[in-house]
N, CA and C of each residue as an Amber inpcrd file, in Angstrom:
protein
   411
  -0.3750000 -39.1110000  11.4780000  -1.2910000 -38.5600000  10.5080000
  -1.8660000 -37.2410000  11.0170000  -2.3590000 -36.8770000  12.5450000
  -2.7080000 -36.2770000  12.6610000  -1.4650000 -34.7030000  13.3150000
  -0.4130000 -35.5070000  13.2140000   0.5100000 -34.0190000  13.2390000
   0.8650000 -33.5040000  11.6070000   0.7510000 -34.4180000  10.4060000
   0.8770000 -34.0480000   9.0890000  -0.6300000 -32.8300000   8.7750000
  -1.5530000 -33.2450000   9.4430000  -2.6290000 -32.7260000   8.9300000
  -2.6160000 -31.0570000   9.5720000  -1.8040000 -31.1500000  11.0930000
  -1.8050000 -29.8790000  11.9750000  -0.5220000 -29.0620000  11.0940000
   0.2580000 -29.2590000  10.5010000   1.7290000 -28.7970000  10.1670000
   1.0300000 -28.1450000   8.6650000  -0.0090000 -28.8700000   7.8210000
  -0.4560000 -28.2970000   6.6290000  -1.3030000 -27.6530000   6.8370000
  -2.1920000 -27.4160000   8.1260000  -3.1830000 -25.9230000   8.3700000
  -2.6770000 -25.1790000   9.0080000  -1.2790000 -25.5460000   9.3740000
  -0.4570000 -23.9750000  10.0830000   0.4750000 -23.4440000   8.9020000
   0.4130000 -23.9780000   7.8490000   1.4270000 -23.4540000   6.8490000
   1.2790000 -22.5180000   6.1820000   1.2370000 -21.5880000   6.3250000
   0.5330000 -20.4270000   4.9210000   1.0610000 -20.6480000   3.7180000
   0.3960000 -20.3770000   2.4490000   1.0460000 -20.2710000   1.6980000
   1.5820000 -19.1730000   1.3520000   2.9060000 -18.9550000   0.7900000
   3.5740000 -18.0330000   0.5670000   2.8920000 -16.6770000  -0.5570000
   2.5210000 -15.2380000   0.1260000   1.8230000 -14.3200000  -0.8960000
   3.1900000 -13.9350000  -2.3080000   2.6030000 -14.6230000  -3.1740000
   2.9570000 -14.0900000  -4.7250000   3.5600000 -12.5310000  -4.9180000
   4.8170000 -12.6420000  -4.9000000   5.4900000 -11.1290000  -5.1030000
   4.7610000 -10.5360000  -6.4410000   4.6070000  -8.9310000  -6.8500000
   3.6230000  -8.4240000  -7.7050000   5.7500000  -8.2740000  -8.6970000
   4.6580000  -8.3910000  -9.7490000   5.5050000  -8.2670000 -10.8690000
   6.3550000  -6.7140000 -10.8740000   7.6730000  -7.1280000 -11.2560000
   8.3450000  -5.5300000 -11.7090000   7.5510000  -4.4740000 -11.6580000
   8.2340000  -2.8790000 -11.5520000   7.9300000  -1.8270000 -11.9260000
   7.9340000  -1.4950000 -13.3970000   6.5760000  -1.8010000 -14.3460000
   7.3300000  -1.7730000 -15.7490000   8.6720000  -0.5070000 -16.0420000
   9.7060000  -0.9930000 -16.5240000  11.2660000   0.0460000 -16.4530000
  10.7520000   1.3250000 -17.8910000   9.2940000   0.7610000 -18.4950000
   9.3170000   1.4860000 -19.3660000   8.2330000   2.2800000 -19.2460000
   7.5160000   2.5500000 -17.7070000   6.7780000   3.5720000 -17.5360000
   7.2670000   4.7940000 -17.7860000   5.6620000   5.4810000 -17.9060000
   6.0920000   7.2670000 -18.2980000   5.8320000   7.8060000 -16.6170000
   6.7600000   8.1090000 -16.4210000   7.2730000   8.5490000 -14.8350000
   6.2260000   9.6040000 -14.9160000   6.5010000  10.3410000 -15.7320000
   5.9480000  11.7490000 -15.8880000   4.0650000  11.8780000 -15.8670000
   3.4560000  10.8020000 -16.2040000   2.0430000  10.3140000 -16.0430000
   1.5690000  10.7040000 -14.1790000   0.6320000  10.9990000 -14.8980000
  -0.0530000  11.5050000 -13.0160000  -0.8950000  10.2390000 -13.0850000
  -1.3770000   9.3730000 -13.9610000  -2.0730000   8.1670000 -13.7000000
  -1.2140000   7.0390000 -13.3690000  -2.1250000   6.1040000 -12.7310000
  -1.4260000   5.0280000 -12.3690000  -0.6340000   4.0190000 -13.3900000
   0.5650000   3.3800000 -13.6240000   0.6560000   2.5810000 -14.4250000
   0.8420000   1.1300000 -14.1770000   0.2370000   0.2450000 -13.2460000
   0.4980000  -0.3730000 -12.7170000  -0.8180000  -0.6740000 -12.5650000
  -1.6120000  -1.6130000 -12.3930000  -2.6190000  -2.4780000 -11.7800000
  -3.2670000  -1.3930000 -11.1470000  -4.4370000  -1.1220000 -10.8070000
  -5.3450000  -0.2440000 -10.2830000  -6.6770000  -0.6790000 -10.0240000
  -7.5920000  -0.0810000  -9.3140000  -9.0470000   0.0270000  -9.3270000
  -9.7970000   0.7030000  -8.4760000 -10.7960000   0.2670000  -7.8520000
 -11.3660000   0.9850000  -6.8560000 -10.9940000   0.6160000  -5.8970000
 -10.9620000   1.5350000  -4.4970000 -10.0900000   0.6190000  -3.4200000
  -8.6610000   1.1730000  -3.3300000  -7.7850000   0.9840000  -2.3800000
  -6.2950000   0.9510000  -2.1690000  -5.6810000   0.2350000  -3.3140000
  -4.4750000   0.5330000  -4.1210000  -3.9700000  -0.4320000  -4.3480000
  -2.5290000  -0.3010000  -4.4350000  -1.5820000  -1.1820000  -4.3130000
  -0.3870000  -0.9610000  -3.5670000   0.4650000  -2.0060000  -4.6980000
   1.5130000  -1.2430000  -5.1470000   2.2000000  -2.1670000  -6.5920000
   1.5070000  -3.2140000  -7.1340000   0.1240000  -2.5000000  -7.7650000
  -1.0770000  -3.5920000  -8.6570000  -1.0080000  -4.2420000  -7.8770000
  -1.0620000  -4.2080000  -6.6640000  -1.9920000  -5.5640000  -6.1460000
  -3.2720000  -4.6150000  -4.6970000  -4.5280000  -5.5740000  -5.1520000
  -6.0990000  -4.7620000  -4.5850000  -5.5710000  -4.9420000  -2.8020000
  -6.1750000  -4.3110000  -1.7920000  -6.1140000  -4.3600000  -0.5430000
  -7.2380000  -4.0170000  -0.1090000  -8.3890000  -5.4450000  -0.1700000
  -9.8780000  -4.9950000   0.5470000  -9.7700000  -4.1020000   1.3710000
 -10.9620000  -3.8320000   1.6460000 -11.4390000  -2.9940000   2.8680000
 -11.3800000  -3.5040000   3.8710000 -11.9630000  -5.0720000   4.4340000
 -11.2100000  -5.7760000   5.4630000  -9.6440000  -5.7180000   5.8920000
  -8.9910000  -5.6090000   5.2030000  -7.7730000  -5.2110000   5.0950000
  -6.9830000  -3.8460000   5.7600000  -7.6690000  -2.6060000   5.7990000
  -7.6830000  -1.4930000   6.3370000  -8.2800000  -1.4250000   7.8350000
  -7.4280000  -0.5260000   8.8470000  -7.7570000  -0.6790000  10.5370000
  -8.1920000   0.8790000  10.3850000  -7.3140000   1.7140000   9.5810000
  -7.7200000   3.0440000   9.4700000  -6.9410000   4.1560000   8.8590000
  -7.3420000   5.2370000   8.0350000  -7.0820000   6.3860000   7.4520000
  -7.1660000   7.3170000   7.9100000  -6.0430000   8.1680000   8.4590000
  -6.0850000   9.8090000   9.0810000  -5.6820000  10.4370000   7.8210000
  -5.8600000  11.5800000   7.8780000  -4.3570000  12.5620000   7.2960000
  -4.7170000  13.5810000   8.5500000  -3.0600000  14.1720000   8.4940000
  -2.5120000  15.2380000   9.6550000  -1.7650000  16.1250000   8.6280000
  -1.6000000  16.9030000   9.5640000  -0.5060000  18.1820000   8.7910000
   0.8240000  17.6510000   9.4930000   2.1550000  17.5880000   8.7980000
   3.2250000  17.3710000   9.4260000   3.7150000  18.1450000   8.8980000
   4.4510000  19.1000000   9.9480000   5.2240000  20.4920000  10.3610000
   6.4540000  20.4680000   9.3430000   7.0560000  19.4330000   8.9250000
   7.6350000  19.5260000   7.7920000   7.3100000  18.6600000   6.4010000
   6.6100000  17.8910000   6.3990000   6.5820000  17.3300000   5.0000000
   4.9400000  17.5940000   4.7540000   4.2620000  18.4310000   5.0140000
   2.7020000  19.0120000   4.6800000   1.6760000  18.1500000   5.1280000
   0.9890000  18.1490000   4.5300000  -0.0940000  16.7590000   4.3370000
  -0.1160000  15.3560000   4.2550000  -0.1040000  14.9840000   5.6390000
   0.2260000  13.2610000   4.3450000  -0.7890000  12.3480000   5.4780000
  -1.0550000  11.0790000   4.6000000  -1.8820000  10.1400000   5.2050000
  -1.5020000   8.7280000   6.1020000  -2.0930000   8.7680000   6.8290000
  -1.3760000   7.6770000   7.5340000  -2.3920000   6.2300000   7.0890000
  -2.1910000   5.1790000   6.9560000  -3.1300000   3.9750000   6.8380000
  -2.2520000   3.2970000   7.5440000  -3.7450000   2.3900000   8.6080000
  -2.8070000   1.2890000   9.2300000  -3.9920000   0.0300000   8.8230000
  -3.1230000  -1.2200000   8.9400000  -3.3270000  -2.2550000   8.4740000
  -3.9210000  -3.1780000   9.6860000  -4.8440000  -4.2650000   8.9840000
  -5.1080000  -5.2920000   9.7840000  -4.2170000  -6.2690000   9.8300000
  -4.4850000  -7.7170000  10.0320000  -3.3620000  -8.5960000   9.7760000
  -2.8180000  -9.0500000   8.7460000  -4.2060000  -9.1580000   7.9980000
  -4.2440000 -10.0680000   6.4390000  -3.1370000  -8.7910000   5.4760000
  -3.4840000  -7.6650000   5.9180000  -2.6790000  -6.4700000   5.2720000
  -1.6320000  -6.0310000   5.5270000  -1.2420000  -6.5640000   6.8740000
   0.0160000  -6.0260000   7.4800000   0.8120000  -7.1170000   6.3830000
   0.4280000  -7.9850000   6.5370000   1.1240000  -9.3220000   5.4980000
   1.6250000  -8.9360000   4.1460000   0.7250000  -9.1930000   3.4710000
   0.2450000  -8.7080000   2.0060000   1.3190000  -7.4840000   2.3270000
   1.2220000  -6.0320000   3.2270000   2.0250000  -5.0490000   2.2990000
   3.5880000  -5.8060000   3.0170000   3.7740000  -6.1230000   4.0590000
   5.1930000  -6.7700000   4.2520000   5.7740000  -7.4480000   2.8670000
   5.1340000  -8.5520000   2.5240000   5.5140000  -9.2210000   1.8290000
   5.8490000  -8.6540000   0.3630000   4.9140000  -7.3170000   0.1220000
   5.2660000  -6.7740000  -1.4050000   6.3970000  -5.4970000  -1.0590000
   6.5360000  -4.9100000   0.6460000   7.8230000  -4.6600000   0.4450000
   8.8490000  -5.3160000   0.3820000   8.5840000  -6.2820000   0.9100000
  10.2130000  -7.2360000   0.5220000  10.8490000  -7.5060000  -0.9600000
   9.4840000  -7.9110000  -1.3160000   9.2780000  -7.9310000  -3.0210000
   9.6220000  -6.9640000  -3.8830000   9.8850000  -5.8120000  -3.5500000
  10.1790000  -4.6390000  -4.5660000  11.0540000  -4.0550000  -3.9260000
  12.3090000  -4.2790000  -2.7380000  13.2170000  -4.0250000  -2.3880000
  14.5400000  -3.1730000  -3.3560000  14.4960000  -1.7800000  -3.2320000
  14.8770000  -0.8530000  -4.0180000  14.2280000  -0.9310000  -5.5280000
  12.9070000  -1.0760000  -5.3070000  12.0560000  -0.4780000  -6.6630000
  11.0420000  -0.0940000  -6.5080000  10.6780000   0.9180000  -7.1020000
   9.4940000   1.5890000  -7.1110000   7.9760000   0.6420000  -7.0230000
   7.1820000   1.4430000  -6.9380000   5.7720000   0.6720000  -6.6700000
   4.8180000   1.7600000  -6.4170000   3.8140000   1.7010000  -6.7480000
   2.4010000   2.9000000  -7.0920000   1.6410000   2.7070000  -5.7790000
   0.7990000   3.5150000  -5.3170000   0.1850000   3.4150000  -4.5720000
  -1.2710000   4.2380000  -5.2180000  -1.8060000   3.9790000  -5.4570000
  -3.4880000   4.6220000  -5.7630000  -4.8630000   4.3600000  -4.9530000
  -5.2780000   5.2630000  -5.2190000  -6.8810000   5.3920000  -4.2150000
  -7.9940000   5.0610000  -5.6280000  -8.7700000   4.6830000  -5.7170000
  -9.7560000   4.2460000  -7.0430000  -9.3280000   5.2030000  -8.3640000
  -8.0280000   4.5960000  -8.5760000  -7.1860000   4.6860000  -9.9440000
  -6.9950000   6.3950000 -10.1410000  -6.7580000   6.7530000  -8.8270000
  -5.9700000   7.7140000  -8.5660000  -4.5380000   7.9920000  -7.6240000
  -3.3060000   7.7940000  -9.3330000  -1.8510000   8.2160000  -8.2290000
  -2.0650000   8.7740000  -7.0210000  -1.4630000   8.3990000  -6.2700000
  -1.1270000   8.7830000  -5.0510000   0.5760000   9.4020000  -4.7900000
   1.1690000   7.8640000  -5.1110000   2.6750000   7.9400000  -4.7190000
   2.9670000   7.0810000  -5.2150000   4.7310000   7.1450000  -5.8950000
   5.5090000   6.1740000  -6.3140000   6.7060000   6.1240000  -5.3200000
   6.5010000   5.7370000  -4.0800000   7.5830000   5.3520000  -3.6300000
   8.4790000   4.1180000  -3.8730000   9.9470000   4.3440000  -3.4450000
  10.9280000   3.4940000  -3.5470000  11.0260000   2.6230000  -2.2690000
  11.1500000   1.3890000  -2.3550000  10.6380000   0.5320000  -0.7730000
  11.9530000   0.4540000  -0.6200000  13.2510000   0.5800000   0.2320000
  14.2980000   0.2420000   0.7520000  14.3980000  -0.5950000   1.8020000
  13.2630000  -1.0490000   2.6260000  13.5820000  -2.3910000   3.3340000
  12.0310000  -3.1510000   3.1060000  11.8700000  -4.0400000   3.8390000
  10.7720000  -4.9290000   4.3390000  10.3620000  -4.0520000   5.0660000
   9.0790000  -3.6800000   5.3070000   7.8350000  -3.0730000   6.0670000
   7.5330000  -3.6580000   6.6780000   7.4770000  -4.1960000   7.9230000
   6.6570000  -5.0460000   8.7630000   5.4910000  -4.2360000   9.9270000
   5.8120000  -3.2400000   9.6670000   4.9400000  -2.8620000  10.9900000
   3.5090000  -2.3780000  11.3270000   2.6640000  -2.6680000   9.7260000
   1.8220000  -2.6210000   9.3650000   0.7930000  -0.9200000   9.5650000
   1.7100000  -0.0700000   9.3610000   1.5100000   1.4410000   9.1040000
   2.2710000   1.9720000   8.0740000   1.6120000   2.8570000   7.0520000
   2.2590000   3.4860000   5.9440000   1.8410000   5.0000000   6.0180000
   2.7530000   5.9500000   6.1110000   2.4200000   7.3630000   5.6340000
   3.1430000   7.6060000   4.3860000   2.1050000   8.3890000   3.9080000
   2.2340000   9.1040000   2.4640000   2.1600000  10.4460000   2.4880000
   3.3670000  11.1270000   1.9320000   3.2120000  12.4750000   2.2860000
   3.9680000  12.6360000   0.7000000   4.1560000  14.2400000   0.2820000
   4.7710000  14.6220000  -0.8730000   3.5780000  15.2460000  -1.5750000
   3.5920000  16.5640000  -1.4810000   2.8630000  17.5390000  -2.5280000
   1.4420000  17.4380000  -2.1040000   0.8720000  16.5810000  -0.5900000
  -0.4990000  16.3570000  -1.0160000  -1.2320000  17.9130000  -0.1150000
  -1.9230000  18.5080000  -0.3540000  -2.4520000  19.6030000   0.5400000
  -3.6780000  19.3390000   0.8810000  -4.1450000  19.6960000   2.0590000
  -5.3430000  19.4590000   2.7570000  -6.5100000  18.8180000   2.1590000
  -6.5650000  19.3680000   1.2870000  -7.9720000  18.7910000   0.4730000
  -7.8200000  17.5270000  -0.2210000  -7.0300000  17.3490000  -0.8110000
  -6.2030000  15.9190000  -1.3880000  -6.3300000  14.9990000  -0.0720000
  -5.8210000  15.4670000   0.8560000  -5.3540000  14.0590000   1.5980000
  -6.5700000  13.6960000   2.1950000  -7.9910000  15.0830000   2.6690000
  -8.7620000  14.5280000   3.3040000  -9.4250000  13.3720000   2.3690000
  -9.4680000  13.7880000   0.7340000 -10.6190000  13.4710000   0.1420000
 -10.1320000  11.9180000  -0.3480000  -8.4060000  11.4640000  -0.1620000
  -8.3190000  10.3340000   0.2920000  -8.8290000   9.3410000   0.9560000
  -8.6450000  10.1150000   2.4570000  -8.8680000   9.5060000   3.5960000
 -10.3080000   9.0940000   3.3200000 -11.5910000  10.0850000   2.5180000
 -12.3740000   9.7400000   3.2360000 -13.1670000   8.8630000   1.9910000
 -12.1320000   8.9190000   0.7750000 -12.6380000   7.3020000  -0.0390000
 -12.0190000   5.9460000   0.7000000 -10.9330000   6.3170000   1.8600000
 -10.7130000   5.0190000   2.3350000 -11.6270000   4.5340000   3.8330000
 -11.6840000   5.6530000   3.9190000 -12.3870000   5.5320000   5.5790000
 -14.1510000   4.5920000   5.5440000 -14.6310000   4.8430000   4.7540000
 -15.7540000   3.8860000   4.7320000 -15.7160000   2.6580000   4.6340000
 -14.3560000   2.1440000   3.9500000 -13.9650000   0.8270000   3.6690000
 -12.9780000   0.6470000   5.2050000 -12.5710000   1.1950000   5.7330000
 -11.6150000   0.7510000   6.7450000 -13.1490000   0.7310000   8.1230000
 -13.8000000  -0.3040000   8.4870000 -14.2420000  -0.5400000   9.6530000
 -13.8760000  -1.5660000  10.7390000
């Protein structure tokens, strides 16, 4: 009885893959189309602030501006699990229901760091960072 009881508090339950990329979004929209709010949010699905270890942006010598976020555990999870989940499909990334990026996920993410780079210039990425940085402690 008491190894049934140890085997069901080591079990996680499995995180819920986020639904399709609707196929009938307007690409062309600078807003999000996908689940949003205040906060990170990563193919409609929310990523507390507990969730966040931390937000830079840097200049990189070839792709401009871009932001780095790294994850705690509960988040390293959560985004692993929704890259696996959208494996060659798109997925939104927004800051309080502001596009960010529609990247295409081509593998599982496990390593619980994401940079975002593409078109963002200095002022963009700081003013990212620094709606995420109060929430990342």
């Amino acid at each position: 009885m008491l190894l049934l009881f140890a085997a069901l508090l080591s079990s996680a339950a499995p995180l819920a893959c986020p639904p399709r990329f609707p196929s009938e979004a307007d690409l062309d929209s600078s807003k999000p189309v996908e689940r949003s709010g205040a906060g990170l949010w990563i193919a409609g699905t929310p990523f507390p602030a507990a969730d966040l270890a931390e937000a830079v942006a840097r200049e990189h010598p070839d792709h401009g501006w871009q932001i780095t976020i790294r994850f705690r555990d509960a988040g390293i999870a959560r985004f692993a699990e929704i890259s696996r989940c959208r494996q060659m499909q798109m997925a939104e990334i927004s800051v309080d229901d502001i596009l960010i990026s529609r990247p295409v996920f081509y593998e599982e993410i496990r390593g619980g760091e994401v940079m975002l780079s593409g078109g963002l210039d200095h002022e963009q990425a700081t003013a990212f960072v620094a709606r995420l940085t109060p929430a990342a402690h």
